[in-house]
Coordinates of C-alpha atoms and ligand atoms in Angstrom, one line a residue:
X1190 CA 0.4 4.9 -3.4
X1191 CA 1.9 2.8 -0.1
X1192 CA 1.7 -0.7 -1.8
X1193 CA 2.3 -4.4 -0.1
X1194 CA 6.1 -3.1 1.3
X1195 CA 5.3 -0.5 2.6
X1196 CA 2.5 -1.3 4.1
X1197 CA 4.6 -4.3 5.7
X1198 CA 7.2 -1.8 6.9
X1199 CA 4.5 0.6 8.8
X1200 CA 3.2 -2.3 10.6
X1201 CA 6.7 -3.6 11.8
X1202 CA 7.2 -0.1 12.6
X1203 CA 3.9 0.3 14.6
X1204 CA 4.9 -3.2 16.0
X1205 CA 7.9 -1.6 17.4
X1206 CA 6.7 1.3 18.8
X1207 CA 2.9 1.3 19.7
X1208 CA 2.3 -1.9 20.8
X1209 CA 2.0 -1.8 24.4
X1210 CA 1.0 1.6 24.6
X1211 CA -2.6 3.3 25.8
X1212 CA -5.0 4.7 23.7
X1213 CA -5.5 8.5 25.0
X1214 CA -8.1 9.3 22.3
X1215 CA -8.4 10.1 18.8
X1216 CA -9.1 12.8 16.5
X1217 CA -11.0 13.1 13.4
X1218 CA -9.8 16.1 11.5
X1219 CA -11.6 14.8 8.3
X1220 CA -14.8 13.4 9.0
X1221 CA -15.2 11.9 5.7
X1222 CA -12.4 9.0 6.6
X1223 CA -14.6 7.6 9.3
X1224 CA -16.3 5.0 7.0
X1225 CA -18.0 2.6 10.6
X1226 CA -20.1 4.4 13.5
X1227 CA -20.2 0.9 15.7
X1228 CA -17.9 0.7 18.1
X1229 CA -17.5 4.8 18.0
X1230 CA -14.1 5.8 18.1
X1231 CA -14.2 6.5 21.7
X1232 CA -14.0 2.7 22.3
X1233 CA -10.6 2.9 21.8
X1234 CA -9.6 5.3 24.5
X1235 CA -8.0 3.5 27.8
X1236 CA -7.6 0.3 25.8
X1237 CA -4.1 -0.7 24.8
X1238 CA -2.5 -1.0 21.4
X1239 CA -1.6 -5.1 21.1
X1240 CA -0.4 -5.5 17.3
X1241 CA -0.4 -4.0 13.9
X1242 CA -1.0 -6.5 10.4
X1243 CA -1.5 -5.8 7.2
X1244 CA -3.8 -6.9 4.5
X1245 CA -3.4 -6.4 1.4
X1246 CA -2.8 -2.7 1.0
X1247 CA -4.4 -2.3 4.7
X1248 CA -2.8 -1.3 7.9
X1249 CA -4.4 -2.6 10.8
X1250 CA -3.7 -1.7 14.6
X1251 CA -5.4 -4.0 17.1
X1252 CA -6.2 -2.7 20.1
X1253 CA -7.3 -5.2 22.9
X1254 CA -9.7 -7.2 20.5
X1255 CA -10.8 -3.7 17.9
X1256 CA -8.4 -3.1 14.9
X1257 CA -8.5 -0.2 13.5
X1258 CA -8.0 -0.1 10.0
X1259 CA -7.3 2.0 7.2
X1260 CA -6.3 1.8 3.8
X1261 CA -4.1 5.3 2.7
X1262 CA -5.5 5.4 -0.9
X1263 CA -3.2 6.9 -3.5
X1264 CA -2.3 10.0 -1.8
X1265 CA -2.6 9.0 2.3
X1266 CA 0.7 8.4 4.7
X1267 CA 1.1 7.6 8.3
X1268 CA 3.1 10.2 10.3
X1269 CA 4.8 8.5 13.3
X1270 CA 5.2 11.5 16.3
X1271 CA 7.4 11.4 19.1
X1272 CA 5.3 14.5 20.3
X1273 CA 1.7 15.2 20.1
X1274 CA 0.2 18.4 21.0
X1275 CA -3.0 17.7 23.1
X1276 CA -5.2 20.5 21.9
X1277 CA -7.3 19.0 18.7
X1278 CA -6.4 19.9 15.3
X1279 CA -8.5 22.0 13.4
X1280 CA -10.9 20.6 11.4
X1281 CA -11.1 20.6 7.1
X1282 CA -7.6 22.3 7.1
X1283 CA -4.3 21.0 5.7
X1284 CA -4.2 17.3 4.8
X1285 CA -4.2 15.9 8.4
X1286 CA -7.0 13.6 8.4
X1287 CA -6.9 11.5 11.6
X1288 CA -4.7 11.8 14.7
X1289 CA -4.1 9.0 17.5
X1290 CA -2.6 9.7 20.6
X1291 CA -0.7 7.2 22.7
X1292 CA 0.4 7.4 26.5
X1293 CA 4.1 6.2 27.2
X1294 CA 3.8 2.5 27.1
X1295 CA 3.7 1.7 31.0
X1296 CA 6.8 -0.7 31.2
X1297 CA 8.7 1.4 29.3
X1298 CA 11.3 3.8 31.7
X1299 CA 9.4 6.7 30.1
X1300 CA 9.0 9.7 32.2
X1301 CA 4.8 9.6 33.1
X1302 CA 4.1 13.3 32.8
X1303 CA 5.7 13.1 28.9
X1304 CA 4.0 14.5 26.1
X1305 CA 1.6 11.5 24.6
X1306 CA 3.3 10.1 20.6
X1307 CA 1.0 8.9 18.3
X1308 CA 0.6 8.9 14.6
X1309 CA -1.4 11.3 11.9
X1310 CA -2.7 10.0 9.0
X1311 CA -2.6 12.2 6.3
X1312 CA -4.2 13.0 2.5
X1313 CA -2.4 15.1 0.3
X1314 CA -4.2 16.9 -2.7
X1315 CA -8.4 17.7 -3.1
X1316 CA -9.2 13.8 -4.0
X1317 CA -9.7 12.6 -0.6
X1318 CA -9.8 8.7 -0.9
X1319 CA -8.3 7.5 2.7
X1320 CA -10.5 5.5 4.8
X1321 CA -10.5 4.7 8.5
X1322 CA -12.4 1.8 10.0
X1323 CA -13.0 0.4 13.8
X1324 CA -14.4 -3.0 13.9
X1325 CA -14.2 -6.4 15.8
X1326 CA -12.8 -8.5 12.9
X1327 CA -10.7 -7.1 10.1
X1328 CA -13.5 -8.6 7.5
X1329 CA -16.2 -6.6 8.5
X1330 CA -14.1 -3.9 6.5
X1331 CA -15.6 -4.4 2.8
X1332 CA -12.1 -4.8 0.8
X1333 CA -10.5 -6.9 3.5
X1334 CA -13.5 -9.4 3.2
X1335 CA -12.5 -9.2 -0.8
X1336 CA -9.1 -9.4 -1.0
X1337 CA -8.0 -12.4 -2.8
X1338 CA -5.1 -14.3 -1.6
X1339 CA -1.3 -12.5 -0.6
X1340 CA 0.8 -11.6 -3.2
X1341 CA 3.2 -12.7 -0.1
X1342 CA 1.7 -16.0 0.6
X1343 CA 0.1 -17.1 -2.4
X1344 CA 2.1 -20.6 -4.1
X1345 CA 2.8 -20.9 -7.2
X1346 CA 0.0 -23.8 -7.7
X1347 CA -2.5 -21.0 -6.9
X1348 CA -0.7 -18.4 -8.7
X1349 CA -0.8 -20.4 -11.8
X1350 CA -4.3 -21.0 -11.1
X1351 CA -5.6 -17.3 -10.5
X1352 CA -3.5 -16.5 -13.4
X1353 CA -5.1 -19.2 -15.7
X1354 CA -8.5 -17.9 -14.9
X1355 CA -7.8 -14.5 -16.0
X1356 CA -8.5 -13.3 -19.9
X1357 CA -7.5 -10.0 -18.9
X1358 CA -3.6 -8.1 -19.8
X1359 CA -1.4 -8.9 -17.0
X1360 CA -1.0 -5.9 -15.5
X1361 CA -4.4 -5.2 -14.4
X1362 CA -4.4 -8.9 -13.5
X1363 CA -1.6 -7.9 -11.1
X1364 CA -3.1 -4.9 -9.4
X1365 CA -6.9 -6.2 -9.0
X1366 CA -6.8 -6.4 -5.4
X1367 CA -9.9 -9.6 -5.5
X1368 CA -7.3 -11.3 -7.2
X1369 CA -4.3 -10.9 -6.1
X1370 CA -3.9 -8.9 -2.9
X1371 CA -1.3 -6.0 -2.1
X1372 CA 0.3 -5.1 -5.4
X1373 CA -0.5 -1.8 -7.2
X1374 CA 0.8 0.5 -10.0
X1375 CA 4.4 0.7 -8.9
X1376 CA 5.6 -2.6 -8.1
X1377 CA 3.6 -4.3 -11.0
X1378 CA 5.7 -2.5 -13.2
X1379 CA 8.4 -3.7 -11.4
X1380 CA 7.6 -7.2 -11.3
X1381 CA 6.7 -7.5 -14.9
X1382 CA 10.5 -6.0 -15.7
X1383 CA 12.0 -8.6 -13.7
X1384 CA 9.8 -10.9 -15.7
X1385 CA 10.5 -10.0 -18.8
X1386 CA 6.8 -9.6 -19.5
X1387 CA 4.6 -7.5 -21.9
X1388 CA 2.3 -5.4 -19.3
X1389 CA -0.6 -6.3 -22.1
X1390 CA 0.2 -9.9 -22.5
X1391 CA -3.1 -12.0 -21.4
X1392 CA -3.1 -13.7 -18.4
X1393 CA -4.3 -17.0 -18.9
X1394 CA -2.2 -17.5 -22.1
X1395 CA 0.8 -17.0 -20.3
X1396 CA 3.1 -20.5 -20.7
X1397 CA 3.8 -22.7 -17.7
X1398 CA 7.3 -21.4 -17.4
X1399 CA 6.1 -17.4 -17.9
X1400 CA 4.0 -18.1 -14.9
X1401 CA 6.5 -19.9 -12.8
X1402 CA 9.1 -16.8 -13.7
X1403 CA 6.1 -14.2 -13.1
X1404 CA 5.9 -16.0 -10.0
X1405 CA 9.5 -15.7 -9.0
X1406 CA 10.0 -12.2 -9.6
X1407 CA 7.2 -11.4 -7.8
X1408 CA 8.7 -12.7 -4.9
X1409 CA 12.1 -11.7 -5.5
X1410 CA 10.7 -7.7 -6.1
X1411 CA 8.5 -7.6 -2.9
X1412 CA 11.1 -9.5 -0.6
X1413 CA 13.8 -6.9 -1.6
X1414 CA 11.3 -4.0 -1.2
X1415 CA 9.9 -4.8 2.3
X1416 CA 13.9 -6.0 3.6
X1417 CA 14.6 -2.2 2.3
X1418 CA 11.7 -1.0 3.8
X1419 CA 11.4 -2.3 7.2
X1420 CA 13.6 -0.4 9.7
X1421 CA 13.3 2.8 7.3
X1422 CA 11.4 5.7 9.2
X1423 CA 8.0 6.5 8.2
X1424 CA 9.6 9.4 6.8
X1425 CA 12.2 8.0 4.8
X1426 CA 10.3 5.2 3.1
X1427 CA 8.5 7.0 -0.2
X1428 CA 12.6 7.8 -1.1
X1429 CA 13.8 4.1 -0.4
X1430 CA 11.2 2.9 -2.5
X1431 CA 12.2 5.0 -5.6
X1432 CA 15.2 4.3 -5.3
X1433 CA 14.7 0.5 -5.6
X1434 CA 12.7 1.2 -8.5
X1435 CA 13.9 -0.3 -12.7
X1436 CA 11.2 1.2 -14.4
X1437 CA 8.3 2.4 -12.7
X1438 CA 8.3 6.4 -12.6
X1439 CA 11.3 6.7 -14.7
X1440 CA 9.8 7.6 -18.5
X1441 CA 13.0 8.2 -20.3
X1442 CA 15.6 7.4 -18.2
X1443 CA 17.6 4.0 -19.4
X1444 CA 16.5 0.7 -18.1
X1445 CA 19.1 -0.5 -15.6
X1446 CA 19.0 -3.9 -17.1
X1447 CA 20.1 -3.2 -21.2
X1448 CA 19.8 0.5 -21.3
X1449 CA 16.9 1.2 -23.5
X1450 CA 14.8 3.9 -22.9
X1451 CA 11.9 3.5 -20.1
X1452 CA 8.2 3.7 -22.2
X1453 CA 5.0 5.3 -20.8
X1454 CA 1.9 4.0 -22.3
X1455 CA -1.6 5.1 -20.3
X1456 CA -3.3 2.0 -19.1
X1457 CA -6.8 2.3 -17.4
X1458 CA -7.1 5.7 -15.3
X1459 CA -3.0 5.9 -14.9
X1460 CA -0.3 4.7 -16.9
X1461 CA 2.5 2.3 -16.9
X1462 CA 6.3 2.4 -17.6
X1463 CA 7.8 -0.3 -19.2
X1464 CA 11.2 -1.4 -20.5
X1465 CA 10.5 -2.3 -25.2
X1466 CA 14.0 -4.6 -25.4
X1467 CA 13.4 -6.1 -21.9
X1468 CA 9.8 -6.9 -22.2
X1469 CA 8.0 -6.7 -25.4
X1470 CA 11.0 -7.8 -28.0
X1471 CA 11.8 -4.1 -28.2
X1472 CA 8.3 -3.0 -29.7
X1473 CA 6.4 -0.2 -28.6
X1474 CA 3.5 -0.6 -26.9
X1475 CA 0.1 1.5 -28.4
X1476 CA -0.8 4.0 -26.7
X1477 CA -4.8 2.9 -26.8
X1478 CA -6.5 5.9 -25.6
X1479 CA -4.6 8.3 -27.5
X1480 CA -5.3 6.7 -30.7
X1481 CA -9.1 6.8 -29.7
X1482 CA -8.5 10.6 -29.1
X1483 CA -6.5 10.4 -32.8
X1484 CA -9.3 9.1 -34.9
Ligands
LIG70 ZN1 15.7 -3.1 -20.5

């Protein structure tokens, strides 16, 4: 799942090469992602694309006052294309699920008659989650109006205080997007590596210098992922961010840090990789719903 880096590097992308162009029209392929009816997508068309954002784990494009959001779920990617073929996809098939088509941006040098770019937004596999939104302020979208504050921007006064609220393990602390917005499975596993932190230890009994390094490896693993990110391709960025990755994905394969072997242990619907000698004083974490299955 596209977390808080990549995210960041699609918008610079977007930044970089939509603003400034026209809105031709869009496509639904999927009908299902269209989650608003008011403006209708055809709102869009003639107006011209002014800046993408991010929040959270959203990607935004503003077009002359509308953004258009969407959040790509676990499985959901944004194709940039140089080309765009002006006859509309066919619906239900493959996992295109959206399709935006751009004019050459009128300052540009850009021959007129060129074929229109644009972007697809596509869902692999049969769960589709991704979700597309047109409104007139970013917090008319349900889980923008919830997010909590940026894993980005938050200090570590608030930190420490969202933190000390919290009787819940770490982790989920980590990835609860009301909380703490724009971290999920990947980089939380990450982050509590750098830490040196039990995935199940309890938030709000963390000491004050736990939190304050929590806080600093947070920023340390983000800053590092979106400075690899940004300026990668659409294309290329699911590779840079495994490659930047200690522990997360990598059951079994030695931790980078002291060479012990990276755990799995299932934690709410997925599970979580984590490093025993780095981060739980080389103990094993129990695997809670397989001993449930066990008894
Ligand atoms: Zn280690």
């Amino acid at each position: 799942m596209p977390e808080l880096p990549e995210i960041e590097a699609l918008a610079a992308f977007l930044r970089e090469h939509a603003v400034g162009r026209t809105v031709i029209r869009s496509d639904v392929a999927a009908f299902s992602v269209i989650k608003t009816f008011d403006p209708p997508l055809t709102a869009l068309n003639g107006l011209t694309v002014t800046g993408a954002n991010r929040y959270g784990k959203f990607l935004a494009l503003e077009v002359d006052g509308l953004h258009l959001v969407t959040h790509l779920s676990r499985a959901g990617w944004l194709q940039w294309r140089e080309k765009l073929s002006p006859s509309p996809p066919k619906p239900g098939r493959g996992p295109l699920a959206f399709r935006l088509h751009l004019a050459p941006s009128p300052e540009s040098d850009a021959d007129p008659d060129a074929p229109p770019a644009g972007f697809d937004l596509t869902e692999a596999g049969t769960q589709k989650r991704l979700a597309v939104y047109l409104v007139r302020d970013p917090l008319e979208v349900p889980g923008i109006a919830r997010l909590g504050p940026d894993a980005m921007r938050v200090d570590l006064e608030a930190f420490a205080a969202l933190l000390a609220a919290e009787r819940a393990q770490i982790k989920g602390v980590l990835t609860t997007q009301s909380v703490l917005a724009g971290i999920g499975n990947a980089y939380s596993d990450e982050i509590l590596h750098a830490a040196k932190l039990s995935p199940f230890a309890i938030a709000a009994r963390l000491t004050e210098a736990q939190v304050s390094t929590l806080y600093t490896a947070m920023r340390a693993t983000l800053t590092d992922a979106v400075t690899r990110s940004v300026g990668q391709r659409a294309a290329t960025l699911k590779s840079e961010k495994r490659s930047g990755l200690a522990v997360h994905a990598r059951t079994g394969l030695p931790c980078p840090v002291c060479g012990d072997t990276v755990r799995e242990v299932s934690f709410a619907d997925k599970s979580l990789q984590y490093c025993p000698t780095c981060q739980t004083g080389g103990k094993n974490l129990a695997d809670r719903r397989l001993s449930r299955l066990v008894k």
